[in-house]
Coordinates of C-alpha atoms and ligand atoms in Angstrom, one line a residue:
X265 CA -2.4 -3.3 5.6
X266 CA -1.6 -2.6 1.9
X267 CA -0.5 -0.5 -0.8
X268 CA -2.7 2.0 -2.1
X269 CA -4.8 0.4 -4.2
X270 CA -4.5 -3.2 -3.2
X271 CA -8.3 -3.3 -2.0
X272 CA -7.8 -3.0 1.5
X273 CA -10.0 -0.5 1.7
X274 CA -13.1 -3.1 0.5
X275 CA -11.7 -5.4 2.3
X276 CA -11.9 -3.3 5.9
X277 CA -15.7 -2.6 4.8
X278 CA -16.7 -6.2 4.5
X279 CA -14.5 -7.7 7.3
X280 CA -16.2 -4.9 10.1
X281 CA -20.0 -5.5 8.3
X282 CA -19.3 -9.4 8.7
X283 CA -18.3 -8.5 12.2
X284 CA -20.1 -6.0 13.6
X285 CA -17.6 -3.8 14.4
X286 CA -16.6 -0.2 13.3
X287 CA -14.3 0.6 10.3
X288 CA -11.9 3.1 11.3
X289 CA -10.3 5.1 8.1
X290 CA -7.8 7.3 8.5
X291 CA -8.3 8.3 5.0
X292 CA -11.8 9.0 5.1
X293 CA -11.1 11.0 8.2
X294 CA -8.6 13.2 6.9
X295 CA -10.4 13.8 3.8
X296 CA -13.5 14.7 6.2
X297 CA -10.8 17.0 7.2
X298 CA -9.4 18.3 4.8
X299 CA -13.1 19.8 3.4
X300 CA -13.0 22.1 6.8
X301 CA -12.1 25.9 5.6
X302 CA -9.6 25.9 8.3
X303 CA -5.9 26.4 8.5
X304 CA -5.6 22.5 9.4
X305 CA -8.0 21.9 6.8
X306 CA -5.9 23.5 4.1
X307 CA -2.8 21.8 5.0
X308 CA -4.6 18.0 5.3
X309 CA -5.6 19.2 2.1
X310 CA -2.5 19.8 0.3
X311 CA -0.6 16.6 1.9
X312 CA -3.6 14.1 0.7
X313 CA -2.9 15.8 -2.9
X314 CA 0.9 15.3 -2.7
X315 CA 0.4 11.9 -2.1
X316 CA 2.6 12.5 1.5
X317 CA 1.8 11.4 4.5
X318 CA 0.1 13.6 7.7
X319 CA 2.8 13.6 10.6
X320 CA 2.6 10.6 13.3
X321 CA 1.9 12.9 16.3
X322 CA -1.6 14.2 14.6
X323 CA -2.4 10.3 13.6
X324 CA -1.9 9.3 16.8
X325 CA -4.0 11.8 17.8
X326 CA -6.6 11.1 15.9
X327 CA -6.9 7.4 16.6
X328 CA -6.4 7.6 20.3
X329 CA -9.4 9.8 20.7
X330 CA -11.3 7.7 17.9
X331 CA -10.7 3.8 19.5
X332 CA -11.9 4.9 22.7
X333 CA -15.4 5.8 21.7
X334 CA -18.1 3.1 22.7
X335 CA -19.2 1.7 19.4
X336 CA -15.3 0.3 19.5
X337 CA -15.2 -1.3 22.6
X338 CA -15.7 -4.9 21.0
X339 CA -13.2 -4.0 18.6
X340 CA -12.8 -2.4 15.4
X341 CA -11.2 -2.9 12.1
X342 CA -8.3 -0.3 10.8
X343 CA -8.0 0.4 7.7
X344 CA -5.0 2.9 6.5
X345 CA -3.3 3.4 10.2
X346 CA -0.6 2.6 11.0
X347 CA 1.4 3.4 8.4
X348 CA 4.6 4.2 10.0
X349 CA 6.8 2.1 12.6
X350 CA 5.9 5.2 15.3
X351 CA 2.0 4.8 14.6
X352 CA 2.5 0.8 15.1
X353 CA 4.4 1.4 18.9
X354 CA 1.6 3.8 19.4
X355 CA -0.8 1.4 18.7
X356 CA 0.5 -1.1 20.8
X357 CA 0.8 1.1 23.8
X358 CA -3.3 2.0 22.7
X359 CA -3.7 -1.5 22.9
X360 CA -2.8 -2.6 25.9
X361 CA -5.0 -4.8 28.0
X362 CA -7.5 -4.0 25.0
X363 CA -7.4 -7.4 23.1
X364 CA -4.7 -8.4 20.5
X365 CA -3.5 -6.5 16.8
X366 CA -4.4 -8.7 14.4
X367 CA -2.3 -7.4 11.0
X368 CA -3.2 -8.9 7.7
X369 CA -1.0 -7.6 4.3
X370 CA -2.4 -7.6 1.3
X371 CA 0.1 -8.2 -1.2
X372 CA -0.5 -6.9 -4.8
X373 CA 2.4 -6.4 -7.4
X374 CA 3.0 -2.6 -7.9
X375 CA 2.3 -2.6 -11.8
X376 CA -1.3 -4.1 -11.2
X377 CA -1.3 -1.3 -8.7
X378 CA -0.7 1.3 -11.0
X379 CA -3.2 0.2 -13.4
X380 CA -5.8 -0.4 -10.4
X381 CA -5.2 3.2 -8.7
X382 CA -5.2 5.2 -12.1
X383 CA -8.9 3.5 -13.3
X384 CA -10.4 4.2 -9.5
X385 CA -13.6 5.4 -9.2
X386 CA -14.9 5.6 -5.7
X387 CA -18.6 6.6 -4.6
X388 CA -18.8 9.8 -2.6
X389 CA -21.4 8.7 -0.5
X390 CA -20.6 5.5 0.8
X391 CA -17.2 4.8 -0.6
X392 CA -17.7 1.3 -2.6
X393 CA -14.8 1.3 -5.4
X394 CA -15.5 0.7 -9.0
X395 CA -13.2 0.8 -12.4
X396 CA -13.4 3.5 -14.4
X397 CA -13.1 1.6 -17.6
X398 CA -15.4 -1.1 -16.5
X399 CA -17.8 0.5 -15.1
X400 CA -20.3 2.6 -17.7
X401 CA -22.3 4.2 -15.4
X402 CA -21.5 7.3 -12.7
X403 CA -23.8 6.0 -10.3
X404 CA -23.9 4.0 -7.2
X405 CA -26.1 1.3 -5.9
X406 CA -26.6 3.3 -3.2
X407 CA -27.7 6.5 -5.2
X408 CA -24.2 8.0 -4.8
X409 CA -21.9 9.5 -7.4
X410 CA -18.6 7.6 -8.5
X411 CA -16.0 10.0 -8.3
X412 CA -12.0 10.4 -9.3
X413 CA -10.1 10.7 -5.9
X414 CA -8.2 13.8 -6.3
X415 CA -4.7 11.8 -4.7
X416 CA -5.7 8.5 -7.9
X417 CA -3.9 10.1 -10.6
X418 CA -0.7 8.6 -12.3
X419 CA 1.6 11.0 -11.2
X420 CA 0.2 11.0 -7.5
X421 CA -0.1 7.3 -7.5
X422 CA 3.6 6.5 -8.2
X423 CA 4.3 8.8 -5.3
X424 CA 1.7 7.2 -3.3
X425 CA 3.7 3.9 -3.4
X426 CA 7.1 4.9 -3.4
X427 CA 5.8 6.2 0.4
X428 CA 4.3 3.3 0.8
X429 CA 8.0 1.2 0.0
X430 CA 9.8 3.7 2.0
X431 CA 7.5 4.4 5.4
X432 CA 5.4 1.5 5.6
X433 CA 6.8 -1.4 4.5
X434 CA 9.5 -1.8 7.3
X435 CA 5.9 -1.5 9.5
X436 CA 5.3 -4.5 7.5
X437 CA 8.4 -6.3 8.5
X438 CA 7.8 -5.0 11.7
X439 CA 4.6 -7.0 12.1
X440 CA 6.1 -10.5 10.2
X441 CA 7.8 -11.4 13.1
X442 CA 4.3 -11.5 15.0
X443 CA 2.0 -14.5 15.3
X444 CA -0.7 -12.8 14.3
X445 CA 0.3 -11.5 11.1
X446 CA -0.7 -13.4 7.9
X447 CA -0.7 -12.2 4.4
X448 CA -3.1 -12.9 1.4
X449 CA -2.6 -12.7 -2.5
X450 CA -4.6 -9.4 -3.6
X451 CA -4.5 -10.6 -6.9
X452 CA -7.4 -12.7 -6.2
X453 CA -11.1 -12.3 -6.7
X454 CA -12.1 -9.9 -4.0
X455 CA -14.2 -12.6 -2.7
X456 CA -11.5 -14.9 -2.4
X457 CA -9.5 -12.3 -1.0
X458 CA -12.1 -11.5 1.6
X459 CA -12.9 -15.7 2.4
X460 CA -8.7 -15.4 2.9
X461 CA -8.4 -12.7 5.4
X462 CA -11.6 -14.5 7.3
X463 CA -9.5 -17.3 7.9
X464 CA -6.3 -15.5 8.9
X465 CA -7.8 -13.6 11.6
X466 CA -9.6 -17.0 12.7
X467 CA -6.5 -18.7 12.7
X468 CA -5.3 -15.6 14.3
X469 CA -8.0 -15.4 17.4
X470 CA -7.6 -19.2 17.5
X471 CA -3.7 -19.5 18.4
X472 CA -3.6 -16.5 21.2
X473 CA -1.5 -17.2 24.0
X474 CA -3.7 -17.9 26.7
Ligands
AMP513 P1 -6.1 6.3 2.2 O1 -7.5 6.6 2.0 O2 -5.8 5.3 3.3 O3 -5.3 5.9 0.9 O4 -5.4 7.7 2.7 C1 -5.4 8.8 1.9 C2 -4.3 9.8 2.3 O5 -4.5 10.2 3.7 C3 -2.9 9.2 2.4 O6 -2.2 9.2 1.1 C4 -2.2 10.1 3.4 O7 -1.9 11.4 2.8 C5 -3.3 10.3 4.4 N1 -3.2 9.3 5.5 C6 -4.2 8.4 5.8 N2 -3.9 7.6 6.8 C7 -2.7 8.1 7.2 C8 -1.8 7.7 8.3 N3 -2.0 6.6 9.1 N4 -0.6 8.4 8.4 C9 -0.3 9.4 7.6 N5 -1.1 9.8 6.6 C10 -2.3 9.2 6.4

């Protein structure tokens, strides 16, 4: 879990690669969505670019019938659900007999959040981030084009996190409690970021109850 901008989408990548295990986005899903010429479409659409978030009962929806395909069986990494208190119950009820939640916060002050969401470039083919100052060129190792996300500008972004403050956060403190929850500093290298939630869901797995 994070802010937007914090990295956690990077992190969910390299964390299922390393793994072996799917990466399901809820933002990449909803923005799959939102492309459909469809009356749902169109609404997905217009709550992505408000910066707002889709209503629990579709989320839910959309993850139930996601984590039950096969290639999640083993397990899967979430990256961007749940982002409410009601999407965490659900989840735990989806859970069941399943294997435990393992939450990990990424904690990144919100003016380096700022800064990182409004410079985001992110490749429309296989979603690898980049800096827009930073980086020169448009292209992606993959062959893919970096691109603004429409919901990454200023305006957008301030509204993006003051959801974030407001919806998610108590999910946050909702999850503290828990033995398996850890945080890490997103302030780090992303590398050391990524060798720090490594060990927090090792530590995690370790101490289950038996
Ligand atoms: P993300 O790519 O995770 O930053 O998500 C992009 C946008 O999709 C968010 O700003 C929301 O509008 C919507 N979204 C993604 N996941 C959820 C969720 N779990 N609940 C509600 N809205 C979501």
């Amino acid at each position: 879990m994070g802010p937007p901008g914090s990295g956690k989408g990077t992190q969910a990548r390299r964390v299922a690669n390393a793994r072996g295990v799917p990466i399901v986005a809820t933002g990449d899903i909803l923005r799959r969505t939102a492309l459909a010429a469809t009356s749902i479409g169109r609404t997905v659409k217009a709550i992505i670019e408000r910066g707002e978030l889709v209503d629990d009962e579709m989320m839910i929806e959309i993850l139930s019938t996601r984590i039950i395909l096969s290639d999640a069986q083993a397990g899967f990494v979430l990256d961007g659900f749940p982002r409410t208190v009601n999407q965490g119950l659900a989840l735990d009820v989806l859970m069941e007999n399943r294997g435990p939640v393992i939450v990990v916060e990424i904690a990144v002050p919100h003016d380096e959040l700022i800064r990182r969401v409004s410079r985001r470039l992110v490749c429309q083919q296989c979603g690898t981030n980049a800096d827009l100052v930073e980086r020169g060129a448009r292209r992606c190792q993959c062959g893919g084009t970096f691109l603004t996300r429409p919901d990454d500008n200023e305006r957008v972004a301030v509204e993006r996190l003051r959801i974030y403050e407001r919806a998610t956060k108590p999910l946050v403190d909702f999850y503290r409690k828990r033995p398996t929850f850890r945080a890490v500093d997103g302030t780090l290298s992303p590398d050391r970021v990524t060798a720090q939630i490594e060990l927090a869901i090792d530590t995690a797995l370790d101490n289950l109850p038996v």
